[in-house]
Amino acid sequence: MRKVVLITGASSGIGLALCKRLLAEDDELHLCLACRNRNKAEAVHATLLASHPTAEVTIVQVDVSNLQSVFRASKELKQRFQRLDCIYLNAGIMPNPQLNIKALFFGLFSRKVIHMFSTAEGLLTQGDKITADGLQEVFETNVFGHFILIRELEPLLCHSDSPSQLIWTSSRNARKSNFSLEDFQHSKGKEPYSSSKYATDLLSVALNRNFNQQGLYSNVVCPGTALTNLTYGILPPFIWTLLMPAILLLRFFANAFTLTPYNGTEALVWLFHQKPESLNPLIKYLSATTGFGRNYIMTQKMDLDEDTAEKFYQKLLELEKHIRVTIQKTDNQAGHSGSCL
């Protein structure tokens, strides 16, 4: 039986490169592309099948920043599949990134210059907005939409006889200092991306604590700095091209510059081939590339504690309950309105 792998954000960047690498290694997989834009997904679908005509590739349309879309997609997936072997929770946004030129300038002359370029710590701020669901957009897209997707798909994921994997695209930019349990949506801060990725790390740890006995395992990865739509939002492509000689030199000292989406998927592909129950849930797996272009995996102990992870998980459950009650009330009101017509 083919393994079924669901990938969110599969139409570009890391997600697209991941699809290509997984099929190149095993075209007996069933890849399900979970994408917001159906036209882009269909173009990727055609490209993948042209390269791997015996592969099974399907599409489900989902926008993880819209909970109604997540519920619809989950219902569709439960009708299609009896189980999911792996979900790559990869879709994410970094809206309106602003580069802190002052911090960059002072960082260039500090002892932490390599660390600064590896993690972008203190360099980036982002704008954020409220979604139709009344949530912060970065939080809903990067964290909560995926959380609801997992909750809805539990029947397909929890099989104690054969484990399933959750693999989150996190970041070296996930900073404890940018996250607060009291403001876990980061509505009052200026670094929602970093906060959301730290929230992802916490959630992964909590999911292991609550679901390992049911055969579901979760891990987080960082693809490094790869040139994708996300990084092109920070600086335009021509600036990256101008910086490339310096970046290639810097890569001899900072292995986070994977640069291409293919290189960035190194840790994501490696994790897929591991026994999930053998992996350390408190470790982040990092894609890395040497100055000579060789890809390898690094590990990093996450700066978090399991109690905070569990408290965050409980807050997400409370938010989920509130959202479901609100949706039910809205549906009931719509039903009553319809019956009066």
GROMACS .gro file of C-alpha atoms in nm:
model
  341
    1MET     CA    1   0.000   0.000   0.000
    2ARG     CA    2   0.131   0.346  -0.091
    3LYS     CA    3   0.227   0.577   0.193
    4VAL     CA    4   0.014   0.892   0.192
    5VAL     CA    5   0.195   1.221   0.252
    6LEU     CA    6   0.011   1.552   0.285
    7ILE     CA    7   0.212   1.873   0.231
    8THR     CA    8   0.075   2.219   0.303
    9GLY     CA    9   0.224   2.504   0.102
   10ALA     CA   10   0.328   2.259  -0.171
   11SER     CA   11   0.302   2.492  -0.471
   12SER     CA   12   0.630   2.684  -0.425
   13GLY     CA   13   0.954   2.719  -0.231
   14ILE     CA   14   1.038   2.455   0.029
   15GLY     CA   15   0.708   2.271  -0.024
   16LEU     CA   16   0.758   2.230  -0.398
   17ALA     CA   17   1.123   2.123  -0.360
   18LEU     CA   18   1.012   1.873  -0.096
   19CYS     CA   19   0.758   1.718  -0.335
   20LYS     CA   20   1.024   1.677  -0.602
   21ARG     CA   21   1.277   1.522  -0.364
   22LEU     CA   22   1.032   1.280  -0.207
   23LEU     CA   23   0.915   1.152  -0.546
   24ALA     CA   24   1.272   1.132  -0.676
   25GLU     CA   25   1.349   0.894  -0.390
   26ASP     CA   26   1.023   0.699  -0.400
   27ASP     CA   27   0.765   0.749  -0.673
   28GLU     CA   28   0.540   0.492  -0.503
   29LEU     CA   29   0.430   0.759  -0.257
   30HIS     CA   30   0.087   0.917  -0.273
   31LEU     CA   31   0.149   1.289  -0.244
   32CYS     CA   32  -0.145   1.512  -0.160
   33LEU     CA   33  -0.074   1.879  -0.234
   34ALA     CA   34  -0.256   2.101   0.015
   35CYS     CA   35  -0.254   2.445  -0.144
   36ARG     CA   36  -0.447   2.771  -0.119
   37ASN     CA   37  -0.426   2.851  -0.492
   38ARG     CA   38  -0.578   2.572  -0.700
   39ASN     CA   39  -0.433   2.695  -1.032
   40LYS     CA   40  -0.079   2.686  -0.893
   41ALA     CA   41  -0.144   2.345  -0.740
   42GLU     CA   42  -0.264   2.208  -1.073
   43ALA     CA   43   0.049   2.340  -1.246
   44VAL     CA   44   0.267   2.165  -0.985
   45HIS     CA   45   0.057   1.852  -1.020
   46ALA     CA   46   0.123   1.844  -1.394
   47THR     CA   47   0.496   1.906  -1.349
   48LEU     CA   48   0.533   1.627  -1.093
   49LEU     CA   49   0.344   1.375  -1.303
   50ALA     CA   50   0.547   1.466  -1.611
   51SER     CA   51   0.864   1.372  -1.419
   52HIS     CA   52   0.710   1.077  -1.234
   53PRO     CA   53   0.427   0.933  -1.446
   54THR     CA   54   0.372   0.633  -1.218
   55ALA     CA   55   0.334   0.848  -0.906
   56GLU     CA   56   0.001   0.923  -0.746
   57VAL     CA   57  -0.041   1.297  -0.687
   58THR     CA   58  -0.365   1.460  -0.577
   59ILE     CA   59  -0.475   1.807  -0.466
   60VAL     CA   60  -0.681   1.940  -0.180
   61GLN     CA   61  -0.754   2.311  -0.171
   62VAL     CA   62  -0.701   2.463   0.173
   63ASP     CA   63  -0.621   2.805   0.313
   64VAL     CA   64  -0.487   2.759   0.666
   65SER     CA   65  -0.563   3.125   0.743
   66ASN     CA   66  -0.935   3.047   0.702
   67LEU     CA   67  -1.089   2.793   0.939
   68GLN     CA   68  -1.392   2.723   0.720
   69SER     CA   69  -1.146   2.625   0.446
   70VAL     CA   70  -0.961   2.400   0.692
   71PHE     CA   71  -1.285   2.229   0.799
   72ARG     CA   72  -1.390   2.174   0.437
   73ALA     CA   73  -1.051   2.032   0.337
   74SER     CA   74  -1.043   1.805   0.643
   75LYS     CA   75  -1.386   1.664   0.558
   76GLU     CA   76  -1.271   1.599   0.202
   77LEU     CA   77  -0.953   1.425   0.319
   78LYS     CA   78  -1.146   1.200   0.558
   79GLN     CA   79  -1.367   1.096   0.270
   80ARG     CA   80  -1.065   1.016   0.050
   81PHE     CA   81  -0.822   0.843   0.286
   82GLN     CA   82  -0.829   0.585   0.561
   83ARG     CA   83  -0.498   0.703   0.704
   84LEU     CA   84  -0.224   0.961   0.659
   85ASP     CA   85   0.133   0.849   0.713
   86CYS     CA   86   0.286   1.195   0.728
   87ILE     CA   87   0.179   1.559   0.725
   88TYR     CA   88   0.432   1.829   0.644
   89LEU     CA   89   0.298   2.142   0.814
   90ASN     CA   90   0.491   2.375   0.588
   91ALA     CA   91   0.265   2.661   0.477
   92GLY     CA   92   0.355   2.990   0.638
   93ILE     CA   93   0.373   3.366   0.594
   94MET     CA   94   0.596   3.655   0.695
   95PRO     CA   95   0.390   3.960   0.592
   96ASN     CA   96   0.542   4.301   0.524
   97PRO     CA   97   0.888   4.228   0.666
   98GLN     CA   98   1.094   4.532   0.756
   99LEU     CA   99   1.473   4.514   0.784
  100ASN     CA  100   1.617   4.700   1.084
  101ILE     CA  101   1.908   4.878   0.915
  102LYS     CA  102   2.041   5.017   1.242
  103ALA     CA  103   2.054   4.672   1.403
  104LEU     CA  104   2.217   4.531   1.089
  105PHE     CA  105   2.486   4.800   1.087
  106PHE     CA  106   2.577   4.758   1.456
  107GLY     CA  107   2.559   4.380   1.423
  108LEU     CA  108   2.820   4.384   1.146
  109PHE     CA  109   3.075   4.512   1.395
  110SER     CA  110   2.981   4.292   1.690
  111ARG     CA  111   3.096   3.951   1.808
  112LYS     CA  112   2.754   3.811   1.721
  113VAL     CA  113   2.772   3.884   1.348
  114ILE     CA  114   2.763   3.515   1.248
  115HIS     CA  115   2.477   3.445   1.490
  116MET     CA  116   2.289   3.748   1.358
  117PHE     CA  117   2.307   3.630   0.998
  118SER     CA  118   2.224   3.270   1.093
  119THR     CA  119   1.907   3.355   1.288
  120ALA     CA  120   1.813   3.710   1.175
  121GLU     CA  121   1.772   3.783   1.546
  122GLY     CA  122   1.673   4.148   1.596
  123LEU     CA  123   1.685   4.222   1.222
  124LEU     CA  124   1.325   4.174   1.115
  125THR     CA  125   0.989   4.312   1.218
  126GLN     CA  126   0.658   4.241   1.042
  127GLY     CA  127   0.315   4.388   1.008
  128ASP     CA  128   0.013   4.176   1.094
  129LYS     CA  129  -0.363   4.195   1.054
  130ILE     CA  130  -0.685   4.032   1.172
  131THR     CA  131  -0.836   3.750   0.965
  132ALA     CA  132  -1.202   3.682   0.894
  133ASP     CA  133  -1.192   3.446   1.195
  134GLY     CA  134  -1.091   3.734   1.423
  135LEU     CA  135  -0.738   3.599   1.477
  136GLN     CA  136  -0.394   3.740   1.408
  137GLU     CA  137  -0.306   3.638   1.053
  138VAL     CA  138   0.048   3.510   1.119
  139PHE     CA  139  -0.065   3.308   1.420
  140GLU     CA  140  -0.361   3.156   1.236
  141THR     CA  141  -0.163   3.074   0.921
  142ASN     CA  142   0.156   2.944   1.079
  143VAL     CA  143   0.010   2.777   1.389
  144PHE     CA  144  -0.363   2.761   1.458
  145GLY     CA  145  -0.489   2.666   1.112
  146HIS     CA  146  -0.249   2.372   1.114
  147PHE     CA  147  -0.350   2.283   1.470
  148ILE     CA  148  -0.715   2.261   1.365
  149LEU     CA  149  -0.615   2.056   1.060
  150ILE     CA  150  -0.441   1.805   1.289
  151ARG     CA  151  -0.737   1.796   1.529
  152GLU     CA  152  -0.977   1.729   1.243
  153LEU     CA  153  -0.755   1.459   1.094
  154GLU     CA  154  -0.685   1.269   1.419
  155PRO     CA  155  -0.880   0.962   1.298
  156LEU     CA  156  -0.643   0.935   1.000
  157LEU     CA  157  -0.329   0.993   1.206
  158CYS     CA  158  -0.371   0.797   1.527
  159HIS     CA  159  -0.294   0.428   1.466
  160SER     CA  160  -0.091   0.263   1.741
  161ASP     CA  161   0.001  -0.032   1.517
  162SER     CA  162   0.181   0.193   1.264
  163PRO     CA  163   0.298   0.544   1.364
  164SER     CA  164   0.227   0.862   1.171
  165GLN     CA  165   0.447   1.171   1.154
  166LEU     CA  166   0.392   1.543   1.182
  167ILE     CA  167   0.685   1.747   1.049
  168TRP     CA  168   0.667   2.122   1.111
  169THR     CA  169   0.866   2.383   0.921
  170SER     CA  170   1.000   2.596   1.205
  171SER     CA  171   1.293   2.838   1.205
  172ARG     CA  172   1.621   2.928   1.369
  173ASN     CA  173   1.441   3.261   1.422
  174ALA     CA  174   1.205   3.104   1.679
  175ARG     CA  175   1.291   3.314   1.984
  176LYS     CA  176   1.162   3.255   2.338
  177SER     CA  177   1.187   3.630   2.403
  178ASN     CA  178   0.931   3.698   2.129
  179PHE     CA  179   0.665   3.463   2.269
  180SER     CA  180   0.427   3.514   2.559
  181LEU     CA  181   0.156   3.280   2.689
  182GLU     CA  182  -0.049   3.589   2.778
  183ASP     CA  183  -0.029   3.715   2.417
  184PHE     CA  184   0.030   3.394   2.222
  185GLN     CA  185  -0.116   3.550   1.906
  186HIS     CA  186   0.149   3.826   1.936
  187SER     CA  187  -0.108   4.100   1.884
  188LYS     CA  188   0.101   4.348   2.083
  189GLY     CA  189   0.443   4.272   1.937
  190LYS     CA  190   0.634   4.343   1.618
  191GLU     CA  191   0.785   4.000   1.550
  192PRO     CA  192   0.485   3.773   1.489
  193TYR     CA  193   0.685   3.539   1.264
  194SER     CA  194   0.941   3.458   1.532
  195SER     CA  195   0.663   3.422   1.791
  196SER     CA  196   0.466   3.187   1.565
  197LYS     CA  197   0.768   2.965   1.504
  198TYR     CA  198   0.839   2.942   1.878
  199ALA     CA  199   0.471   2.855   1.923
  200THR     CA  200   0.518   2.581   1.663
  201ASP     CA  201   0.806   2.437   1.866
  202LEU     CA  202   0.594   2.439   2.183
  203LEU     CA  203   0.299   2.280   2.007
  204SER     CA  204   0.513   2.001   1.861
  205VAL     CA  205   0.640   1.911   2.209
  206ALA     CA  206   0.287   1.914   2.352
  207LEU     CA  207   0.153   1.698   2.069
  208ASN     CA  208   0.414   1.434   2.147
  209ARG     CA  209   0.319   1.442   2.511
  210ASN     CA  210  -0.050   1.394   2.430
  211PHE     CA  211  -0.043   1.166   2.125
  212ASN     CA  212   0.267   0.943   2.126
  213GLN     CA  213   0.071   0.662   2.293
  214GLN     CA  214  -0.179   0.680   2.006
  215GLY     CA  215   0.096   0.640   1.746
  216LEU     CA  216   0.134   1.005   1.642
  217TYR     CA  217   0.477   1.172   1.659
  218SER     CA  218   0.578   1.532   1.591
  219ASN     CA  219   0.909   1.699   1.507
  220VAL     CA  220   1.026   2.042   1.394
  221VAL     CA  221   1.283   2.140   1.134
  222CYS     CA  222   1.447   2.456   1.007
  223PRO     CA  223   1.527   2.470   0.634
  224GLY     CA  224   1.783   2.746   0.682
  225THR     CA  225   1.798   3.060   0.472
  226ALA     CA  226   1.676   2.953   0.130
  227LEU     CA  227   1.578   3.192  -0.147
  228THR     CA  228   1.199   3.161  -0.167
  229ASN     CA  229   0.902   3.396  -0.181
  230LEU     CA  230   0.946   3.444   0.193
  231THR     CA  231   1.304   3.574   0.166
  232TYR     CA  232   1.222   3.774  -0.148
  233GLY     CA  233   0.972   3.958   0.071
  234ILE     CA  234   1.263   4.079   0.286
  235LEU     CA  235   1.485   4.190  -0.001
  236PRO     CA  236   1.407   4.187  -0.374
  237PRO     CA  237   1.577   3.919  -0.589
  238PHE     CA  238   1.830   4.155  -0.746
  239ILE     CA  239   1.960   4.254  -0.401
  240TRP     CA  240   2.009   3.887  -0.311
  241THR     CA  241   2.195   3.844  -0.640
  242LEU     CA  242   2.426   4.135  -0.554
  243LEU     CA  243   2.483   3.992  -0.205
  244MET     CA  244   2.549   3.639  -0.327
  245PRO     CA  245   2.934   3.657  -0.339
  246ALA     CA  246   2.940   3.774   0.024
  247ILE     CA  247   2.682   3.512   0.127
  248LEU     CA  248   2.880   3.232  -0.037
  249LEU     CA  249   3.187   3.345   0.156
  250LEU     CA  250   2.985   3.374   0.477
  251ARG     CA  251   2.863   3.017   0.430
  252PHE     CA  252   3.209   2.892   0.530
  253PHE     CA  253   3.132   3.031   0.878
  254ALA     CA  254   2.749   3.012   0.896
  255ASN     CA  255   2.597   2.685   0.777
  256ALA     CA  256   2.240   2.821   0.788
  257PHE     CA  257   2.269   2.957   0.433
  258THR     CA  258   2.122   2.663   0.246
  259LEU     CA  259   2.026   2.913  -0.029
  260THR     CA  260   1.822   2.681  -0.254
  261PRO     CA  261   1.487   2.523  -0.165
  262TYR     CA  262   1.638   2.183  -0.258
  263ASN     CA  263   1.912   2.225   0.003
  264GLY     CA  264   1.659   2.357   0.254
  265THR     CA  265   1.461   2.032   0.241
  266GLU     CA  266   1.754   1.819   0.360
  267ALA     CA  267   1.627   1.783   0.718
  268LEU     CA  268   1.263   1.742   0.608
  269VAL     CA  269   1.348   1.451   0.378
  270TRP     CA  270   1.583   1.292   0.633
  271LEU     CA  271   1.313   1.297   0.903
  272PHE     CA  272   1.069   1.118   0.675
  273HIS     CA  273   1.303   0.820   0.658
  274GLN     CA  274   1.351   0.790   1.034
  275LYS     CA  275   1.146   0.586   1.277
  276PRO     CA  276   0.946   0.867   1.443
  277GLU     CA  277   0.942   0.696   1.780
  278SER     CA  278   1.325   0.702   1.784
  279LEU     CA  279   1.352   1.081   1.745
  280ASN     CA  280   1.401   1.327   2.031
  281PRO     CA  281   1.092   1.552   2.060
  282LEU     CA  282   1.295   1.828   2.226
  283ILE     CA  283   1.539   1.857   1.935
  284LYS     CA  284   1.506   2.080   1.629
  285TYR     CA  285   1.653   1.931   1.314
  286LEU     CA  286   1.834   2.184   1.095
  287SER     CA  287   1.916   2.174   0.726
  288ALA     CA  288   2.274   2.295   0.681
  289THR     CA  289   2.509   2.349   0.388
  290THR     CA  290   2.888   2.378   0.399
  291GLY     CA  291   3.089   2.642   0.217
  292PHE     CA  292   3.160   2.380  -0.048
  293GLY     CA  293   2.789   2.311  -0.099
  294ARG     CA  294   2.754   1.979   0.085
  295ASN     CA  295   2.420   1.931   0.263
  296TYR     CA  296   2.395   1.775   0.607
  297ILE     CA  297   2.176   1.768   0.920
  298MET     CA  298   2.242   1.950   1.245
  299THR     CA  299   2.051   1.921   1.571
  300GLN     CA  300   1.968   2.191   1.824
  301LYS     CA  301   1.805   2.152   2.166
  302MET     CA  302   1.502   2.376   2.176
  303ASP     CA  303   1.492   2.654   2.434
  304LEU     CA  304   1.164   2.557   2.599
  305ASP     CA  305   1.011   2.355   2.879
  306GLU     CA  306   0.738   2.096   2.861
  307ASP     CA  307   0.514   2.267   3.118
  308THR     CA  308   0.495   2.582   2.906
  309ALA     CA  309   0.428   2.365   2.601
  310GLU     CA  310   0.136   2.195   2.778
  311LYS     CA  311  -0.008   2.528   2.897
  312PHE     CA  312   0.007   2.659   2.541
  313TYR     CA  313  -0.163   2.343   2.413
  314GLN     CA  314  -0.444   2.390   2.664
  315LYS     CA  315  -0.488   2.750   2.552
  316LEU     CA  316  -0.520   2.632   2.192
  317LEU     CA  317  -0.785   2.379   2.299
  318GLU     CA  318  -0.976   2.659   2.473
  319LEU     CA  319  -0.952   2.878   2.163
  320GLU     CA  320  -1.067   2.587   1.947
  321LYS     CA  321  -1.370   2.534   2.173
  322HIS     CA  322  -1.456   2.905   2.153
  323ILE     CA  323  -1.423   2.903   1.772
  324ARG     CA  324  -1.644   2.596   1.736
  325VAL     CA  325  -1.914   2.747   1.960
  326THR     CA  326  -1.904   3.069   1.757
  327ILE     CA  327  -1.933   2.878   1.428
  328GLN     CA  328  -2.223   2.672   1.565
  329LYS     CA  329  -2.409   2.987   1.673
  330THR     CA  330  -2.351   3.143   1.330
  331ASP     CA  331  -2.478   2.830   1.156
  332ASN     CA  332  -2.785   2.818   1.380
  333GLN     CA  333  -2.863   3.183   1.313
  334ALA     CA  334  -2.825   3.125   0.940
  335GLY     CA  335  -3.061   2.825   0.963
  336HIS     CA  336  -3.324   3.026   1.150
  337SER     CA  337  -3.297   3.310   0.901
  338GLY     CA  338  -3.343   3.066   0.614
  339SER     CA  339  -3.650   2.908   0.774
  340CYS     CA  340  -3.820   3.245   0.800
  341LEU     CA  341  -3.793   3.317   0.430
   0.00000   0.00000   0.00000
